[in-house]
mmCIF file with all atom_site columns, C-alpha atoms in Angstrom:
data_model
loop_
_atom_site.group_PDB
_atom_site.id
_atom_site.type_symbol
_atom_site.label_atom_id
_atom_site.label_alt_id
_atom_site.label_comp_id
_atom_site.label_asym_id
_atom_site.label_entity_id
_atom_site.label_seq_id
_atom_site.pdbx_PDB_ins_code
_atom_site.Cartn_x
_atom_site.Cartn_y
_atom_site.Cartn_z
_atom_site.occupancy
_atom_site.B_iso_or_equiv
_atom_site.pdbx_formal_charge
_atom_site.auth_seq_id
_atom_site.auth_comp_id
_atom_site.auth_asym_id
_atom_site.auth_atom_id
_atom_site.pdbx_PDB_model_num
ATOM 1   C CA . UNK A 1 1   ? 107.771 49.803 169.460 1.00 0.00 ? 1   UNK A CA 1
ATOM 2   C CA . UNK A 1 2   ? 111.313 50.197 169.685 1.00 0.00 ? 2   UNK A CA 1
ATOM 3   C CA . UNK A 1 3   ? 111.696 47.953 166.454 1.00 0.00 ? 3   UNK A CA 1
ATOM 4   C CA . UNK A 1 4   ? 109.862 50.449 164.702 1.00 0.00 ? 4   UNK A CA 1
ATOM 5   C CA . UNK A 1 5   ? 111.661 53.690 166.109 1.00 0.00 ? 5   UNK A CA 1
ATOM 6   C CA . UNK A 1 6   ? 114.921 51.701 165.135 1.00 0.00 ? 6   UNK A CA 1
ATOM 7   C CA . UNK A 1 7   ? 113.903 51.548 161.561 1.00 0.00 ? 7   UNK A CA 1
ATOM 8   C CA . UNK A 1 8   ? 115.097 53.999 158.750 1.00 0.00 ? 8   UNK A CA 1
ATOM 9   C CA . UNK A 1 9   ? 112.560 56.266 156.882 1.00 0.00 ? 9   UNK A CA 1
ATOM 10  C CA . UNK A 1 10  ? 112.305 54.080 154.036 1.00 0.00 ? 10  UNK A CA 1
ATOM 11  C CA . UNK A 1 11  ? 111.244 51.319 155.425 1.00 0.00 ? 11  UNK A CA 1
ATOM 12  C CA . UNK A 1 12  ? 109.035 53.206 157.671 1.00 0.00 ? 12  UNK A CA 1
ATOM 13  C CA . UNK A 1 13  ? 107.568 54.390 154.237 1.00 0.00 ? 13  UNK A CA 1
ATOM 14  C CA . UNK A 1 14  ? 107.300 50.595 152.603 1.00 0.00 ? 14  UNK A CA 1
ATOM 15  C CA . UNK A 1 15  ? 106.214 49.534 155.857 1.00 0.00 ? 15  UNK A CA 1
ATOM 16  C CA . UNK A 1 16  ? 103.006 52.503 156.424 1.00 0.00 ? 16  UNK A CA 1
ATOM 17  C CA . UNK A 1 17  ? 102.523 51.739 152.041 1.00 0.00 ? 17  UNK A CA 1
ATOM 18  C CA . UNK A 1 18  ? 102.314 47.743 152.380 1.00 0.00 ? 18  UNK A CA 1
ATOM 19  C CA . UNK A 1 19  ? 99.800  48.275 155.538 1.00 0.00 ? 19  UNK A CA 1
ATOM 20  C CA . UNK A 1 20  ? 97.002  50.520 152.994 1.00 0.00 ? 20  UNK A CA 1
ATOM 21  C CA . UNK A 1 21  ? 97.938  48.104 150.116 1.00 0.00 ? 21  UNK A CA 1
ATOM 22  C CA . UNK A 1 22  ? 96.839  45.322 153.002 1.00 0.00 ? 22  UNK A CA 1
ATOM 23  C CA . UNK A 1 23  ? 93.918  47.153 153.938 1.00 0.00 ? 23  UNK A CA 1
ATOM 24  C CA . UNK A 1 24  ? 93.159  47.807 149.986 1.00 0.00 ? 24  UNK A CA 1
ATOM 25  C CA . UNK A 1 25  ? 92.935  43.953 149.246 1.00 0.00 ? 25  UNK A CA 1
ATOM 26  C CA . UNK A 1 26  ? 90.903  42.900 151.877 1.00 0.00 ? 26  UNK A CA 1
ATOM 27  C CA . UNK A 1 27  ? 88.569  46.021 151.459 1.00 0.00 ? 27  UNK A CA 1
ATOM 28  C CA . UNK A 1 28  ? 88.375  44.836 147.962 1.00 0.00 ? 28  UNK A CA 1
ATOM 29  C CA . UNK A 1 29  ? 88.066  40.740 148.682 1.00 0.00 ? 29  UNK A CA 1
ATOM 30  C CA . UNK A 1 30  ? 85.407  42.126 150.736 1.00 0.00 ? 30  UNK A CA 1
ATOM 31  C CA . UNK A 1 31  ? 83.250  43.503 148.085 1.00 0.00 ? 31  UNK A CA 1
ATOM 32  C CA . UNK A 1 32  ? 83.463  40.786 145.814 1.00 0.00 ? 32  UNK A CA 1
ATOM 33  C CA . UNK A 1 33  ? 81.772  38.872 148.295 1.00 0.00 ? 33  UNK A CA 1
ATOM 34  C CA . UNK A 1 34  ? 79.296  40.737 148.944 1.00 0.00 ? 34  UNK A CA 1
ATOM 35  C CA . UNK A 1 35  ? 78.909  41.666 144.822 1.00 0.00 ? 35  UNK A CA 1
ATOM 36  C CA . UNK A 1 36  ? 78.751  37.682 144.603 1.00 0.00 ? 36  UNK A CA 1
ATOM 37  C CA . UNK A 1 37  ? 75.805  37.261 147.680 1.00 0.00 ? 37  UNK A CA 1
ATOM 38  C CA . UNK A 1 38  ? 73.869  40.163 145.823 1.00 0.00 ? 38  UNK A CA 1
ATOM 39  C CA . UNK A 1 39  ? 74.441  38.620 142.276 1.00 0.00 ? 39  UNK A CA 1
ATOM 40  C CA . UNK A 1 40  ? 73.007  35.404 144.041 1.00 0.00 ? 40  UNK A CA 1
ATOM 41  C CA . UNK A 1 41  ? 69.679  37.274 145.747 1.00 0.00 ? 41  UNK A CA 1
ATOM 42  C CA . UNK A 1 42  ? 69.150  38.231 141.810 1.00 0.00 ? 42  UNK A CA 1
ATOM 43  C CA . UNK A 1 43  ? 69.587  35.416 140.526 1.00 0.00 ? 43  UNK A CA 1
ATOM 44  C CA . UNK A 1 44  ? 67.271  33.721 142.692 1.00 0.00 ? 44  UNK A CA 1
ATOM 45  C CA . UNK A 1 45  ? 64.919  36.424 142.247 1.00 0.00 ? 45  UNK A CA 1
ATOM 46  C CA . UNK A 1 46  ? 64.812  36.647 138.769 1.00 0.00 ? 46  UNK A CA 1
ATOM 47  C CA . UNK A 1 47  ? 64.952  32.991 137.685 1.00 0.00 ? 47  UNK A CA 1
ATOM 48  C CA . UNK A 1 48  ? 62.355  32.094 140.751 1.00 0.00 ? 48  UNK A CA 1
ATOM 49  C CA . UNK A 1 49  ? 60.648  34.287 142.658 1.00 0.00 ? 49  UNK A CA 1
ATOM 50  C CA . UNK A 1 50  ? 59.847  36.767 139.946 1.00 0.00 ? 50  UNK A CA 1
ATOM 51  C CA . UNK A 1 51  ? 58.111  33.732 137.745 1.00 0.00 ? 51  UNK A CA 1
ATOM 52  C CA . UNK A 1 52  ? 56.402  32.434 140.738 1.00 0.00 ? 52  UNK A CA 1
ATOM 53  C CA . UNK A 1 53  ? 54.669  35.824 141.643 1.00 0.00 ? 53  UNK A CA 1
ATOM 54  C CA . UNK A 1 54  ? 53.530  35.905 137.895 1.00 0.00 ? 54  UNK A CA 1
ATOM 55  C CA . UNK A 1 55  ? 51.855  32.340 138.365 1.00 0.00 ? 55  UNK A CA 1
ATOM 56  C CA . UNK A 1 56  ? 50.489  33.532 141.045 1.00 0.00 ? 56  UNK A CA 1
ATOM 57  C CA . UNK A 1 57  ? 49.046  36.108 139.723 1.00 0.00 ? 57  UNK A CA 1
ATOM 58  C CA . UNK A 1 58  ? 47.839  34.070 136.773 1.00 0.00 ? 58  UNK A CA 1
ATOM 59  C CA . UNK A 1 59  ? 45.812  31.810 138.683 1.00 0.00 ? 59  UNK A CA 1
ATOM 60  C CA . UNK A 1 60  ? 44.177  34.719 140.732 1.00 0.00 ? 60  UNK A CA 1
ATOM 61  C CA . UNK A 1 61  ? 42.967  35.623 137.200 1.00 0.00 ? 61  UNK A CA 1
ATOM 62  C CA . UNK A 1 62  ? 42.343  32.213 136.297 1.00 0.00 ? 62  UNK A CA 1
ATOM 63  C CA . UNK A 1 63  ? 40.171  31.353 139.518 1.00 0.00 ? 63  UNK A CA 1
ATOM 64  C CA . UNK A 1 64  ? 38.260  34.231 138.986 1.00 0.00 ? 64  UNK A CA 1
ATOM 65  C CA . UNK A 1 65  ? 37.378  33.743 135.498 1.00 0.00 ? 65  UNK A CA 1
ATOM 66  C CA . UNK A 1 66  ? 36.139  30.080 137.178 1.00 0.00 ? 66  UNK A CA 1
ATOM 67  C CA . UNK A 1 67  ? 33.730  31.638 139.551 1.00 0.00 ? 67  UNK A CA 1
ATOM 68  C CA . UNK A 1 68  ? 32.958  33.853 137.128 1.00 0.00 ? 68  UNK A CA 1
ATOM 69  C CA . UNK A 1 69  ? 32.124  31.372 134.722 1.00 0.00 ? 69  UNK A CA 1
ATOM 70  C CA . UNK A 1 70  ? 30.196  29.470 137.636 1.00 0.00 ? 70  UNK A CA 1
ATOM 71  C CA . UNK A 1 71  ? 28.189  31.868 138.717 1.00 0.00 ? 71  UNK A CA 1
ATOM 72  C CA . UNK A 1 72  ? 26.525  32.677 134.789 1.00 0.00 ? 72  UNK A CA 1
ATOM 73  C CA . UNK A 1 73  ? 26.412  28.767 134.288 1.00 0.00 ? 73  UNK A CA 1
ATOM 74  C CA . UNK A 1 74  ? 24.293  28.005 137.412 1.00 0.00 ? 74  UNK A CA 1
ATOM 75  C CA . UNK A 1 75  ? 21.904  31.337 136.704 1.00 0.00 ? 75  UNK A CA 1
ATOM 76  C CA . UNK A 1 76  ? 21.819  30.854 132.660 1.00 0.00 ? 76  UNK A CA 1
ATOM 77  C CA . UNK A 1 77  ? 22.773  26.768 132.718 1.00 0.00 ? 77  UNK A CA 1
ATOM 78  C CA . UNK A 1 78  ? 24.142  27.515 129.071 1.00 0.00 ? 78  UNK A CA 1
ATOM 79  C CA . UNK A 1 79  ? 26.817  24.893 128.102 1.00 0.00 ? 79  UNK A CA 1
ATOM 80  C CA . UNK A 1 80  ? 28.793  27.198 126.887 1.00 0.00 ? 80  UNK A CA 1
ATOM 81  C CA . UNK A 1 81  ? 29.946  28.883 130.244 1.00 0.00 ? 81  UNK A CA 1
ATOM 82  C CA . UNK A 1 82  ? 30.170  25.356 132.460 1.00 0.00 ? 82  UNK A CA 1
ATOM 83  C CA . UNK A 1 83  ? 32.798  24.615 129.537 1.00 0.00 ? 83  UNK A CA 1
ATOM 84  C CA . UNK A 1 84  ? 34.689  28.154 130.207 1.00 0.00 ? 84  UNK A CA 1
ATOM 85  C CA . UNK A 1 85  ? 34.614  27.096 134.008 1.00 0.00 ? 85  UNK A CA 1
ATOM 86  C CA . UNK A 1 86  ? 36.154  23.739 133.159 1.00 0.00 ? 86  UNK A CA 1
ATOM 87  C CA . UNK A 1 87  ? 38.898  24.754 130.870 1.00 0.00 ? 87  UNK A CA 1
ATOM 88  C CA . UNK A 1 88  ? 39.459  28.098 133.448 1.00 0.00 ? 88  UNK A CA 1
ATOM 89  C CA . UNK A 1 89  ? 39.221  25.193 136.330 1.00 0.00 ? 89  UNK A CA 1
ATOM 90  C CA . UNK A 1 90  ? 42.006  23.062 134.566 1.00 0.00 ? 90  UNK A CA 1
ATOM 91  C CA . UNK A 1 91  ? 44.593  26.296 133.652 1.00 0.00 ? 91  UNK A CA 1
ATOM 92  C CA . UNK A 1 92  ? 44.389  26.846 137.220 1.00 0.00 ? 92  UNK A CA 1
ATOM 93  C CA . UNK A 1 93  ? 45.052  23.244 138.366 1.00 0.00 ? 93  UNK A CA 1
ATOM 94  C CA . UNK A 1 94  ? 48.081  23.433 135.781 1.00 0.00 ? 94  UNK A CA 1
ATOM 95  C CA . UNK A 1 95  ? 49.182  26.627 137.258 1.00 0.00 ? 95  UNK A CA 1
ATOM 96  C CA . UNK A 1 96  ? 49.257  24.905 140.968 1.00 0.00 ? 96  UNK A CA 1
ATOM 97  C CA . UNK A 1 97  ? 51.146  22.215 139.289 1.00 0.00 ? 97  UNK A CA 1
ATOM 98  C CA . UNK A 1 98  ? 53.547  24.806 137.394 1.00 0.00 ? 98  UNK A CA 1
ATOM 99  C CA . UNK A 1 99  ? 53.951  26.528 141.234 1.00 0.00 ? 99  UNK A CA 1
ATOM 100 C CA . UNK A 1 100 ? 54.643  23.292 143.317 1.00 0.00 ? 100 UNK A CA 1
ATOM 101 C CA . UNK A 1 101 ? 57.104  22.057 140.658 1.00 0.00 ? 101 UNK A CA 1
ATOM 102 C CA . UNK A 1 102 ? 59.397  26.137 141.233 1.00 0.00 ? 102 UNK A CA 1
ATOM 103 C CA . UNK A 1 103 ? 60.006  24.487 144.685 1.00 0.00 ? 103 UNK A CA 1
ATOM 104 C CA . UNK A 1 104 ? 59.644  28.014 145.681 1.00 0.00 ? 104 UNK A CA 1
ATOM 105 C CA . UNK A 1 105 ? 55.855  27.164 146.820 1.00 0.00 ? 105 UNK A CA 1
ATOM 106 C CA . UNK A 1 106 ? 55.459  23.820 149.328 1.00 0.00 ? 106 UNK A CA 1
ATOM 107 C CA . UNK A 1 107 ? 52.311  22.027 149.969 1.00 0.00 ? 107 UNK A CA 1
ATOM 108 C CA . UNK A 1 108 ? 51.147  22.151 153.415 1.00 0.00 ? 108 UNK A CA 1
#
C-alpha cells in the first residue's frame, strides 16, 4: 500500500485505466467462449439432432402406415395393401438405417 500512496496522480490514473482495460479483455475473452460453446450446441443441433427428430418422426408415420396397411390386408387379403405394408415396412427399415448411421441414435 505504501507503493501506491507514493505514486503521483498520473500514474494512479494509468494504473486505475489499465486495471478496467484488464478487466475489459478478459470480460470480453470470456464471451467469445461462451459465443463459441453456444455456436457449437447449434451446430450440433442443427446438423444432428434436428434431422434425427425428423427421421424419427418419419418412421412414426411410416410404421403406422405399416399397421395400417396390415390391418386392411389381413381383413380384405387384397394384394394391393400387403404390397403398401411391404414398401411402408422397407422405408421404415431404411429410416432405422438412416438413424443408426447420425450416430446420434445407438443400438442397444
Amino acid at each position: 500500500m505504501h507503493f501506491f500512496n507514493n505514486l503521483s496522480i498520473k500514474y494512479k490514473i494509468w494504473l486505475a485505466f489499465s486495471v478496467v482495460l484488464l478487466v475489459l479483455a478478459l470480460q470480453g475473452v470470456s464471451s467469445l467462449n461462451n459465443l463459441n460453446k453456444m455456436t457449437a450446441s447449434f451446430d450440433y443441433i442443427a446438423n444432428q439432432s434436428q434431422p434425427a427428430v425428423i427421421n424419427a418422426i418419419s418412421l412414426e408415420a411410416s410404421l403406422q402406415a405399416a399397421a395400417t396397411g396390415l390391418s386392411t390386408y389381413l381383413l380384405t387379403r387384397d394384394e394391393f395393401q400387403k404390397q403398401e405394408f411391404d414398401n411402408n415396412l422397407q422405408q421404415s427399415y431404411q429410416l432405422i438405417e438412416q438413424m443408426l448411421a447420425m450416430n446420434v441414435i445407438r443400438e442397444s
